[in-house]
XYZ file of C-alpha atoms in Angstrom:
140
model
C 42.895 9.414 -20.610
C 40.280 11.438 -22.495
C 39.178 14.405 -20.365
C 35.500 13.488 -19.975
C 36.204 9.844 -19.194
C 36.929 11.191 -15.722
C 33.727 11.239 -13.645
C 35.229 14.061 -11.592
C 35.672 16.218 -14.707
C 32.062 15.501 -15.726
C 30.849 16.472 -12.257
C 32.939 19.666 -12.216
C 31.542 20.725 -15.589
C 27.925 20.326 -14.433
C 28.604 22.094 -11.146
C 30.184 25.025 -12.997
C 27.249 25.208 -15.423
C 24.774 25.182 -12.517
C 26.744 27.909 -10.738
C 26.742 30.043 -13.876
C 23.115 29.567 -15.000
C 21.213 28.516 -11.872
C 19.663 25.536 -13.600
C 20.498 22.601 -15.816
C 18.682 21.209 -18.821
C 18.086 17.453 -18.920
C 17.055 15.374 -21.914
C 15.483 12.290 -20.377
C 14.722 9.072 -22.198
C 11.310 7.532 -21.543
C 11.388 3.772 -22.217
C 13.410 1.852 -19.614
C 14.536 5.075 -17.950
C 11.173 6.267 -16.588
C 8.763 3.628 -17.901
C 8.835 -0.200 -17.877
C 8.741 -0.662 -21.659
C 8.930 -4.454 -21.510
C 6.308 -4.686 -18.749
C 8.425 -7.016 -16.614
C 7.930 -5.214 -13.299
C 10.970 -2.956 -13.314
C 10.963 0.049 -11.010
C 12.177 3.506 -12.033
C 11.397 5.357 -8.807
C 15.042 6.298 -8.106
C 15.384 8.200 -11.379
C 11.944 9.773 -10.890
C 12.838 10.804 -7.342
C 16.049 12.408 -8.587
C 14.149 14.399 -11.234
C 11.699 15.600 -8.572
C 14.576 16.787 -6.350
C 15.998 18.686 -9.335
C 12.654 20.256 -10.253
C 13.436 23.764 -8.897
C 16.784 23.788 -10.681
C 16.157 22.119 -14.011
C 14.248 21.942 -17.247
C 13.309 18.454 -18.437
C 12.735 17.532 -22.058
C 11.559 13.979 -22.680
C 13.763 12.723 -25.494
C 12.412 9.503 -26.963
C 12.392 7.363 -30.059
C 8.653 6.765 -29.609
C 6.340 8.089 -32.287
C 3.938 10.972 -31.801
C 1.025 8.513 -31.481
C 2.390 7.553 -28.020
C 2.828 11.100 -26.685
C -0.625 11.358 -25.038
C -0.063 8.105 -23.129
C 3.424 9.256 -22.153
C 2.139 12.626 -20.912
C -0.535 10.932 -18.813
C 2.017 8.546 -17.283
C 4.535 11.309 -16.495
C 1.895 13.584 -14.979
C 0.490 10.716 -12.884
C 4.003 10.119 -11.500
C 4.603 13.808 -10.763
C 7.303 14.334 -13.374
C 7.308 17.916 -14.632
C 8.615 18.369 -18.159
C 8.714 21.021 -20.861
C 7.631 18.703 -23.649
C 8.363 15.577 -25.616
C 11.008 15.716 -28.358
C 10.852 19.507 -28.325
C 13.615 22.089 -28.214
C 15.054 23.011 -24.848
C 15.386 26.606 -23.658
C 18.681 26.768 -25.558
C 17.977 26.268 -29.247
C 20.666 25.006 -31.597
C 20.747 24.750 -35.388
C 21.463 21.027 -35.518
C 19.243 18.020 -34.845
C 20.563 17.399 -31.353
C 18.539 18.967 -28.531
C 20.729 21.046 -26.231
C 21.076 19.670 -22.717
C 23.593 19.802 -19.911
C 22.937 16.100 -19.279
C 21.292 13.218 -21.103
C 19.621 10.686 -18.818
C 19.197 7.423 -20.730
C 19.376 3.717 -19.899
C 21.512 3.245 -23.010
C 23.781 6.190 -22.342
C 25.589 5.874 -19.016
C 22.587 6.074 -16.680
C 24.495 4.888 -13.571
C 27.190 7.538 -14.035
C 24.888 10.496 -14.679
C 22.630 9.373 -11.817
C 25.611 9.416 -9.396
C 26.816 12.789 -10.646
C 23.399 14.482 -10.511
C 22.623 12.920 -7.128
C 25.912 14.238 -5.716
C 25.357 17.713 -7.143
C 21.739 18.074 -5.964
C 22.834 16.940 -2.501
C 25.397 19.744 -2.382
C 22.870 22.263 -3.717
C 20.307 21.227 -1.090
C 22.934 21.601 1.674
C 23.904 25.061 0.388
C 27.417 23.904 -0.503
C 26.913 24.823 -4.179
C 25.068 27.975 -5.153
C 24.501 29.782 -8.409
C 25.511 33.375 -9.052
C 21.897 34.578 -8.792
C 21.734 33.229 -5.208
C 24.690 35.304 -3.988
C 23.554 38.218 -1.860
C 25.530 41.435 -2.360
């Protein structure tokens, strides 16, 4: 089996990156991940709640296919729901030469949302319990 088809290997990678850097970078889709694009009454409070729990330990970049003309509406929506984010379709704290924005995890309804939700929920639970700490938290 391919190495990262194992959910355990994906989890271990993110835990190791958190332990090394003390935070993770998330690229988060907007439509149908945080916002009810089709206006059919769908709820995205679980994903929003997870992002809020991660707030002290993460950087969020909204990564969307929406055009710039929708950014003001998106900002207003995200702020009204208490979602803190660096920007929309901007570079993360780790810049790369290519077109892909660097992130430790991509959170997207079309890209394995149930799996990354489980993994990030498990990891933040361990961080909150003090079972996983980063190197900068270790007292010498």
